[in-house]
Coordinates of C-alpha atoms in Angstrom, one line a residue:
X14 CA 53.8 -72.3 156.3
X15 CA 55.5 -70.4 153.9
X16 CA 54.4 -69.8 150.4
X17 CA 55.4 -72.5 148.2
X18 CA 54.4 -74.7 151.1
X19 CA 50.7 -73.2 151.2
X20 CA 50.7 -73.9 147.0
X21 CA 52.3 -77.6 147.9
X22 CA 49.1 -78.0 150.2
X23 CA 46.5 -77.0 147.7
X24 CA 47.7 -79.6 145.1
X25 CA 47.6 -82.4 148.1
X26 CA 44.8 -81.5 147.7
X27 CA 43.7 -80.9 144.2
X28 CA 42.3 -84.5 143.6
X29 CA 39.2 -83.2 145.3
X30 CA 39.3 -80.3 143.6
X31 CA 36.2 -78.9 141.4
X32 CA 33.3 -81.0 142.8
X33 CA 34.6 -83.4 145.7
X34 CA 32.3 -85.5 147.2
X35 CA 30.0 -85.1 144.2
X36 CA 27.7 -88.3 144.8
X37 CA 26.8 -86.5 148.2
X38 CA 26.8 -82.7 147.6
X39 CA 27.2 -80.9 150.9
X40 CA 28.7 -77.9 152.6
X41 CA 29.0 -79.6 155.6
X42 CA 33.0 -80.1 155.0
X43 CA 33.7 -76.1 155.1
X44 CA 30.9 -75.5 157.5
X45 CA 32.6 -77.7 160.1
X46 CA 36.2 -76.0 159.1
X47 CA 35.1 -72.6 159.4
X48 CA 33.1 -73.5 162.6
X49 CA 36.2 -74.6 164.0
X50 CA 37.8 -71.2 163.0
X51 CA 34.8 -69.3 164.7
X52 CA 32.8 -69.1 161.8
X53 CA 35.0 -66.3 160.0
X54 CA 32.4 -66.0 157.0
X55 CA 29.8 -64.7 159.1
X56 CA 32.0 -61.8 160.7
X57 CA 30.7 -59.4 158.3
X58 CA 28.3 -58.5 155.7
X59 CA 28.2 -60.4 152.4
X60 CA 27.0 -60.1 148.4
X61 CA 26.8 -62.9 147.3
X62 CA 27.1 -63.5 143.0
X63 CA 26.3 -66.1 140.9
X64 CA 25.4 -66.8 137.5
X65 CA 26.9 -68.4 134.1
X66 CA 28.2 -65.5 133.2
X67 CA 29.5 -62.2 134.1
X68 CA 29.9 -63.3 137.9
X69 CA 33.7 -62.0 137.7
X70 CA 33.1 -58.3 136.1
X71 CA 30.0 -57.9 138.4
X72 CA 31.7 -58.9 141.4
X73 CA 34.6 -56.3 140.2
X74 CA 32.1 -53.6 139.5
X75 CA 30.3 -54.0 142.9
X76 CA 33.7 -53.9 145.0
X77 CA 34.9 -50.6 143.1
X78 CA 31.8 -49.4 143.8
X79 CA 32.0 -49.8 147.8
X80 CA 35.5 -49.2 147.9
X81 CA 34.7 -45.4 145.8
X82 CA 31.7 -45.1 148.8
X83 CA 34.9 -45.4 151.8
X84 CA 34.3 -49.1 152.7
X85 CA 37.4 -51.9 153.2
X86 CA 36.3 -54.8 150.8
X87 CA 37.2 -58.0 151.2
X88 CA 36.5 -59.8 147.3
X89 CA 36.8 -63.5 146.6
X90 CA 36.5 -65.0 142.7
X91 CA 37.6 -67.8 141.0
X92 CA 39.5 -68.9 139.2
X93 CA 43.0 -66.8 138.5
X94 CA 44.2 -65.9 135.9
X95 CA 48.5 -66.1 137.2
X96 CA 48.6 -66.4 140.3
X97 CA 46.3 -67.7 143.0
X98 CA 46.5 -64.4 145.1
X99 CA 44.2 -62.9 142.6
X100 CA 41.3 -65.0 144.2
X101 CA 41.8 -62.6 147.4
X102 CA 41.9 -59.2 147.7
X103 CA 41.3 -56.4 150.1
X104 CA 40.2 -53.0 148.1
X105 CA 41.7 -54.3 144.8
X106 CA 45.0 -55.4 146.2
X107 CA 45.9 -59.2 146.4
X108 CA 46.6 -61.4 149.7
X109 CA 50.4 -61.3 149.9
X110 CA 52.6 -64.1 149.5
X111 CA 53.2 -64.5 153.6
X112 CA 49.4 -64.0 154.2
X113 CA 48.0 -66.7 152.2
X114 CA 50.7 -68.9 153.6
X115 CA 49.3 -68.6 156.7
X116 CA 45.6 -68.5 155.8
X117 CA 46.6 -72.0 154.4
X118 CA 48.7 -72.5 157.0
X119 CA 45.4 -72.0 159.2
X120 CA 43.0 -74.2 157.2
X121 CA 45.5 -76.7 157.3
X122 CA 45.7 -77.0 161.1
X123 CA 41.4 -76.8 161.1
X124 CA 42.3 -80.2 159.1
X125 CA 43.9 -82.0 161.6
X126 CA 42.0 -81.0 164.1
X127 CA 38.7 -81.7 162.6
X128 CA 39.5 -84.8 160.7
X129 CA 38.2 -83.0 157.6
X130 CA 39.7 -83.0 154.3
X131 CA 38.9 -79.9 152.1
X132 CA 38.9 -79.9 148.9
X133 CA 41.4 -77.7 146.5
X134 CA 38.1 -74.9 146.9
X135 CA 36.7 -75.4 149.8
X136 CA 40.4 -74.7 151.3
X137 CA 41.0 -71.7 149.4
X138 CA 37.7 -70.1 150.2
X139 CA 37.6 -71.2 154.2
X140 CA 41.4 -68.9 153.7
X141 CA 39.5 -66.1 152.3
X142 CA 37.1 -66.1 154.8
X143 CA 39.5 -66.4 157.6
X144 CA 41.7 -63.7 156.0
X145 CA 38.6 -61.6 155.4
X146 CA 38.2 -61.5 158.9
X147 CA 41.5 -60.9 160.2
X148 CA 41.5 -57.7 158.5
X149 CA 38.5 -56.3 159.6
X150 CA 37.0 -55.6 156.2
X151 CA 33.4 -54.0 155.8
X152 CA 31.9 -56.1 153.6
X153 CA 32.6 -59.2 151.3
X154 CA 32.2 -59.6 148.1
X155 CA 31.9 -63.2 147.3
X156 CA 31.8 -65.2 143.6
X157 CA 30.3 -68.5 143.5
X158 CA 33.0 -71.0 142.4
X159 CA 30.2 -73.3 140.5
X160 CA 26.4 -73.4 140.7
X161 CA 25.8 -72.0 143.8
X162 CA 23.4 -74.4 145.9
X163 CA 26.4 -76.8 147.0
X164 CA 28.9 -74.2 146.4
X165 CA 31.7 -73.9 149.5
X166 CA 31.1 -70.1 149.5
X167 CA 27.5 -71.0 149.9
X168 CA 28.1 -70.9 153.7
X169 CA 27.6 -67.4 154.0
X170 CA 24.2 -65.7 154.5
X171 CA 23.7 -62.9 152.4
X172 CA 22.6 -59.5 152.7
X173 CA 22.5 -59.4 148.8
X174 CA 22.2 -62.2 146.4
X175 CA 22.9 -61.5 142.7
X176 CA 22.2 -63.2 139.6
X177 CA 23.7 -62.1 136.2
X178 CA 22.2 -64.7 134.2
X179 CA 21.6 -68.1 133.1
X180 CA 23.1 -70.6 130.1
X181 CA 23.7 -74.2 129.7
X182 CA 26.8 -74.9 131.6
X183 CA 28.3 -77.5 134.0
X184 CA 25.6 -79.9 132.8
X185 CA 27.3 -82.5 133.6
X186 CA 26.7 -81.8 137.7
X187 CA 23.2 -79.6 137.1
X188 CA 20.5 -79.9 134.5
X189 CA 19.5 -81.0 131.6
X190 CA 17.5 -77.7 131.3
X191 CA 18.2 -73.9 131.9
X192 CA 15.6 -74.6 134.9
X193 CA 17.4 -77.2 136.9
X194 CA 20.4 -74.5 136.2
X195 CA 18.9 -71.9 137.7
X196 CA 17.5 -74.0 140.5
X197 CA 20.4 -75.0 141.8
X198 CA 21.8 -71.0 141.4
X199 CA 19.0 -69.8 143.1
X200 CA 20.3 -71.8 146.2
X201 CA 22.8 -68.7 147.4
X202 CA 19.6 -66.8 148.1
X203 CA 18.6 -67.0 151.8
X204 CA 15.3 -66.0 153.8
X205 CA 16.8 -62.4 154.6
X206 CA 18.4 -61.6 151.1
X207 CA 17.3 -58.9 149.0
X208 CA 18.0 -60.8 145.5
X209 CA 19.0 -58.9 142.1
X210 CA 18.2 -60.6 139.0
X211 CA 20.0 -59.8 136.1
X212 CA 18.8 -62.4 134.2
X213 CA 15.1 -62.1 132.2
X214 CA 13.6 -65.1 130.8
X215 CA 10.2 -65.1 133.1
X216 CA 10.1 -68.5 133.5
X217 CA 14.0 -68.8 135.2
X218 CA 13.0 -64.7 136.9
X219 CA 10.3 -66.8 138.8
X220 CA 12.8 -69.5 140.0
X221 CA 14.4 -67.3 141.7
X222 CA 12.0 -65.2 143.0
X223 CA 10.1 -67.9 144.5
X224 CA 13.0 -68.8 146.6
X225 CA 12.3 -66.6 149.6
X226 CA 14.4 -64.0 149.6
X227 CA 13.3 -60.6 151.8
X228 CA 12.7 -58.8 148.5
X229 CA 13.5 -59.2 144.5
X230 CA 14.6 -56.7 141.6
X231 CA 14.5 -57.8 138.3
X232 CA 16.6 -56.7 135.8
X233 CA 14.3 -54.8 133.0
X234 CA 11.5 -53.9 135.6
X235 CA 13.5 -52.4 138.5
X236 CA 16.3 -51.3 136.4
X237 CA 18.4 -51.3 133.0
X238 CA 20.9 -49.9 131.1
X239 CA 19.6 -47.5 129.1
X240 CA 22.2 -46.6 126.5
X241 CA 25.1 -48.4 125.8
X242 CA 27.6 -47.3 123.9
X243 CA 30.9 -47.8 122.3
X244 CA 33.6 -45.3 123.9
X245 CA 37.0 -45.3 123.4
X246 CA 38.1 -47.8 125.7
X247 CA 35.0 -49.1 126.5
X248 CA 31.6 -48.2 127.0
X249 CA 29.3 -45.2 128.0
X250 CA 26.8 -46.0 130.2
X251 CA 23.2 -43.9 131.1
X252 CA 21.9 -46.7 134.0
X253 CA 18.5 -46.6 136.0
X254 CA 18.2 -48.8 138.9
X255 CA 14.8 -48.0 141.2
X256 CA 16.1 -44.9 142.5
X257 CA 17.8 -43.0 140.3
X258 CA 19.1 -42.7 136.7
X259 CA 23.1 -42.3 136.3
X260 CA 23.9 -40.7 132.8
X261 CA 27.4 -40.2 131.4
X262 CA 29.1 -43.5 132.8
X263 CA 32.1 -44.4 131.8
X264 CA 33.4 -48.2 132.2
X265 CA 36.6 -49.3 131.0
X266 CA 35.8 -52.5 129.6
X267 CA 34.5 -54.1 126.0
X268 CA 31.4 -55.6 125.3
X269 CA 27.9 -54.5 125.4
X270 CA 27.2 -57.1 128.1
X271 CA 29.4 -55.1 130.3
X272 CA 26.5 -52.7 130.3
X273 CA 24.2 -55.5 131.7
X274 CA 26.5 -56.2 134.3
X275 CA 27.1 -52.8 135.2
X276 CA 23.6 -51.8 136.1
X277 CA 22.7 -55.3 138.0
X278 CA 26.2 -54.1 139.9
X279 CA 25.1 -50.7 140.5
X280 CA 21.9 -52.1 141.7
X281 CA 23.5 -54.4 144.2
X282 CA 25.2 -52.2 145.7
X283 CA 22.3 -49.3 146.5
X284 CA 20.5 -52.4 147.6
X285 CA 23.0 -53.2 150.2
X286 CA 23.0 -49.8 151.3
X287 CA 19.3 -48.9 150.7
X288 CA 19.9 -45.9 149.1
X289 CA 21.1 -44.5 145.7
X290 CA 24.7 -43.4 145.3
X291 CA 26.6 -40.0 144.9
X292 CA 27.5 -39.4 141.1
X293 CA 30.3 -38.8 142.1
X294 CA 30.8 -42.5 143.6
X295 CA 29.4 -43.9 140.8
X296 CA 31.5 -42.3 138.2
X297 CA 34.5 -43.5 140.1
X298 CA 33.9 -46.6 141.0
X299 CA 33.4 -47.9 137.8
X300 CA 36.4 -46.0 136.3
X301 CA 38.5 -47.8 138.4
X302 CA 37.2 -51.1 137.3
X303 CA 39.9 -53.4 135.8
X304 CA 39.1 -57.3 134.7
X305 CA 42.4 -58.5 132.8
X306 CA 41.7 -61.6 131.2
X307 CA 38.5 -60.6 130.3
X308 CA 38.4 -59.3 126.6
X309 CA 41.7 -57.3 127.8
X310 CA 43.8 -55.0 124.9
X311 CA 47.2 -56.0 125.5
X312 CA 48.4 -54.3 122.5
X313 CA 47.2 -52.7 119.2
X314 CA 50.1 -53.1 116.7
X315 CA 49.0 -55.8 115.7
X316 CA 45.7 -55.4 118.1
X317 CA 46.6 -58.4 120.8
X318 CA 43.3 -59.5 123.0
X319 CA 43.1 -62.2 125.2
X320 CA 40.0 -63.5 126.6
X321 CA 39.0 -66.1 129.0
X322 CA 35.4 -66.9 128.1
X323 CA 35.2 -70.8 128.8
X324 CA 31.9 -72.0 127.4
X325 CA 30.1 -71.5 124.4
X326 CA 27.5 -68.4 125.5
X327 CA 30.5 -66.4 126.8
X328 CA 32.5 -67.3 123.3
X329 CA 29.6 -65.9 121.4
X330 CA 29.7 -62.7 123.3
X331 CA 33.8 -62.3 122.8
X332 CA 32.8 -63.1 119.0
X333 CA 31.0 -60.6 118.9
X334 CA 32.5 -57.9 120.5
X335 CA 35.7 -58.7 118.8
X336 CA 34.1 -58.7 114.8
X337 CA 31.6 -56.1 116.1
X338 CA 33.2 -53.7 118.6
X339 CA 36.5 -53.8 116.5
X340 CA 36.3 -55.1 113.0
X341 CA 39.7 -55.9 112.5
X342 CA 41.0 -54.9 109.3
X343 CA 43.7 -57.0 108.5
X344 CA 44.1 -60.7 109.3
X345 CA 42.0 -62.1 112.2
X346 CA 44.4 -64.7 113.7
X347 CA 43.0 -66.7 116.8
X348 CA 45.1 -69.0 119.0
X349 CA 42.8 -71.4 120.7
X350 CA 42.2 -73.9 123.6
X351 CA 40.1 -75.8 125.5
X352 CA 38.5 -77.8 128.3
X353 CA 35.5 -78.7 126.7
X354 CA 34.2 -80.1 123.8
X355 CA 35.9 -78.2 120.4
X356 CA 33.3 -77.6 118.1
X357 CA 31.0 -75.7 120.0
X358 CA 33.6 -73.4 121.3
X359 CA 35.1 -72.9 117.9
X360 CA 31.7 -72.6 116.1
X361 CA 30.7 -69.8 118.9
X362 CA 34.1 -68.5 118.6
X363 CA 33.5 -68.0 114.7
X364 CA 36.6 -69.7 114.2
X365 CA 36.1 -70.2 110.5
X366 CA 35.6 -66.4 110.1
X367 CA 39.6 -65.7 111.1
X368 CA 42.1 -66.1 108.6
X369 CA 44.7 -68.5 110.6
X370 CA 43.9 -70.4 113.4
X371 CA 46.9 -71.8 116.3
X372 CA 45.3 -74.2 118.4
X373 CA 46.9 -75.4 121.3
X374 CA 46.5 -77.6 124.4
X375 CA 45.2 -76.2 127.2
X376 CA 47.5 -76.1 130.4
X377 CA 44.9 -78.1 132.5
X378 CA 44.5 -81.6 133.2
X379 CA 41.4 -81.0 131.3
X380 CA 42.5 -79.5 128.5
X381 CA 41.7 -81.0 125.0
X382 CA 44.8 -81.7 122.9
X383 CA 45.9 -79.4 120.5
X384 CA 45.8 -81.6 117.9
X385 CA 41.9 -82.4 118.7
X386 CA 41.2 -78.8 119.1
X387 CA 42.8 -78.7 115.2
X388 CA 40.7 -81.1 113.7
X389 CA 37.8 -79.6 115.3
X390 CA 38.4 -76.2 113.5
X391 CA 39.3 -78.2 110.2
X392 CA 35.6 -79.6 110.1
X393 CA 34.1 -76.3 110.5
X394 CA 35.7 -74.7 107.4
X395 CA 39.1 -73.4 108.8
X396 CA 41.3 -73.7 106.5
X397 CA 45.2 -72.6 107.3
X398 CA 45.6 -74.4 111.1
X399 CA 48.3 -74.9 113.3
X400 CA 49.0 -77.2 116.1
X401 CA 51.0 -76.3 119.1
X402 CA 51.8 -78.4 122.2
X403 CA 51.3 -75.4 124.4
X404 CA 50.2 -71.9 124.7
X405 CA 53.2 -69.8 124.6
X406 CA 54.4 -71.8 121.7
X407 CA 51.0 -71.1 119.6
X408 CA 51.3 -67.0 121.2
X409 CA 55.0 -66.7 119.6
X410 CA 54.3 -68.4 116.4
X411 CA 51.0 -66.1 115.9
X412 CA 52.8 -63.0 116.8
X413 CA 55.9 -63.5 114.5
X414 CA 53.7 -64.3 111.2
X415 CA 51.3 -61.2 112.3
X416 CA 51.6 -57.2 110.8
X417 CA 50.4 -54.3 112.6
X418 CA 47.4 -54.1 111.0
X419 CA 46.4 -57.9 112.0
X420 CA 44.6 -58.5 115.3
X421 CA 45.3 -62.0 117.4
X422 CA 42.5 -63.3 119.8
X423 CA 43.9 -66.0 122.6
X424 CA 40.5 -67.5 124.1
X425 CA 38.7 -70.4 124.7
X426 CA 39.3 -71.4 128.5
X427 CA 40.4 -68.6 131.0
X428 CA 43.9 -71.4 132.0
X429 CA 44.6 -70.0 127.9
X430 CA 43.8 -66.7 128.7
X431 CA 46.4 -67.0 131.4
X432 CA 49.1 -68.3 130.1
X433 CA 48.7 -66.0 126.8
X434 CA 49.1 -62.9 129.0
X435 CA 52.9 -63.0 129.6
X436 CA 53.6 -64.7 126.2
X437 CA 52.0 -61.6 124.2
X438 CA 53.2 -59.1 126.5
X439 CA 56.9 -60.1 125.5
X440 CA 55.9 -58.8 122.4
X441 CA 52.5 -56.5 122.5
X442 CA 53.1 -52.9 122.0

């Protein structure tokens, strides 16, 4: 199975995508595939992340950390941001083209054989796994897709279970309250798990530290990040996890919460290897982090910044780091779209604080039409708005009306974020 062939497969299969067989949620489906494989998740080591947000810089942050200690790391996130071989990687690098055709290629024969029909997720992750394995990496580094309970990765058993925190978010399959969130998070963690908890709400800590994991650090107890500050290019870090304090840290990304996740990373990883780190390792693993999409610098005349926060606690934080970390001077334009409902994205967003706003449809079968997205920001006080059909059209018209001192934010769903990356490189400088 060639390439285009392995992508032709996954949108077969794409009707099951997200949730599948939602009335009855189950792993059984990829447990019997990957049983049929020889059980290719279970061939090595595992950390295991969750949470609302944060999942995909943490999961970054721990697998430069164990590649700077001399390990082959297999990581798996969700979703991409371009292309699909972003989900997979081995030390940093993607799957190539002829690989994941035949890791979907191999999942696709499982499906004959066993009568089972994977979903969109559950095929890409039983790839992963089977990849993972095939190359003989040390350890995986694994992001939950959604919740975590009936999540398809949640078929591994992990040596490390980490939580970066909790928020209202796919309510519509867990809830109504942060609790029944975190319940169903807590579900990743397994009898022989040493769990990290990053979030610190005592009331959700205890949910998952009843669970019944080996052992439990909680974020703010066990360890912290003890200074965080703005550096150029990101942030300087002094972290204490319970062994040691690292001072001097530098990560190359924005955001104060970046700080969070860093030391809840740091302290996965001594926890998986039961000791502290070398400076050394430290200092270059997390130098060598790289998250595009994520409150990424694509240019600075005028400042471009994409972002691909997708619910309304991760579009206050990219709010805030964009009016606080770099207090535009001249005009705040912000091209926006959506899967979700507009007005609490915009409203998080601060949408009525920028001068112009281009919304846009979101290139998803979910995404809220542009024209919706406008009215939404019309009703919170916007007051010059644009509507676009798609994303590249609302990038170009936003960077031909903008001067170098303006700054232009493309966020609201990370399928936005995606698509905004080559439009504004065409023109970011």
């Amino acid at each position: 199975m060639d390439y285009d062939a392995a992508l032709a497969y996954l949108d077969d299969h794409a009707s099951y995508d997200k949730t599948g067989r939602i009335d009855e949620p189950s792993t059984d489906a990829i447990a019997q595939l990957c049983s049929a494989m020889g059980d290719p998740q279970s061939v090595q080591p595992v950390i295991h992340v969750t949470g609302t947000n944060g999942k995909g810089s943490t999961v970054q942050m721990i697998s430069r950390l164990l590649i700077a200690q001399g390990l082959t790391v297999g990581t798996y996130t969700s979703p991409h941001l371009e292309r699909i071989n972003e989900r997979i990687k081995r030390n940093g690098e993607p799957i190539s083209d002829e690989e994941f055709g035949e890791q979907i290629a191999g999942v696709a024969d499982m499906e004959v054989i066993t009568g089972v029909r994977p979903t969109y997720f559950e095929a890409v992750t039983a790839a992963a796994f089977r990849w993972f394995a095939d190359v003989a990496v040390d350890v995986a580094v694994i992001e939950v897709g959604m919740l975590g309970r009936w999540d398809a990765t949640n078929i591994v058993d992990a040596q490390v279970a980490v939580v970066t925190n909790i928020a209202l978010d796919h309510t519509e399959f867990a809830g109504p309250s942060l609790a029944d969130i975190a319940s169903e998070k807590a579900g990743i963690i397994k009898p022989g798990s040493a769990v990290v908890i990053g979030e610190t709400d005592p009331d959700l800590v205890s949910i998952f530290t009843d669970e019944g994991g080996a052992s439990s650090l909680v974020r703010g107890h066990d360890f912290e990040t003890v200074d965080n500050s703005l550096a150029i290019g990101g942030r300087a870090l002094d972290l204490r996890t319970p062994t040691t304090i690292y001072s001097d840290v530098f990560l190359p990304l924005h955001g104060a919460h970046q700080g969070d996740n860093a030391a809840v990373a740091l302290t996965a990883v001594e926890t998986f290897f039961a000791a502290p780190l070398a400076e050394d390792v430290v200092h270059e693993g997390f130098a060598n982090v790289e998250m595009p999409g994520r409150f990424e610098v694509l240019g600075v005349q005028p400042l471009t910044i994409i972002d691909g926060a997708h619910n309304p606690p991760g579009a206050d934080v990219c709010a805030e780091v964009f009016f606080g970390d770099f207090h535009p001077e001249g005009r705040r334009i912000l091209v926006v779209g959506t899967l979700r409902e507009p007005g609490d994205m915009l409203a998080a967003l601060r949408a009525d604080e920028f001068d112009v706003v281009h919304a846009c449809t979101a290139p998803s079968p979910r995404g809220v039409a542009g024209a919706d997205v406008a009215a939404a920001a019309r009703a919170i006080g916007c007051d010059e708005v644009y509507v676009h059909d798609d994303v590249e059209t609302a990038c170009r018209a936003a960077m031909q009306h903008a001067d170098g001192d303006d700054a232009i934010l493309a966020a609201g769903s990370i399928y936005v974020a995606g698509d905004a990356r080559p439009a504004l490189r065409k023109y970011a400088n």
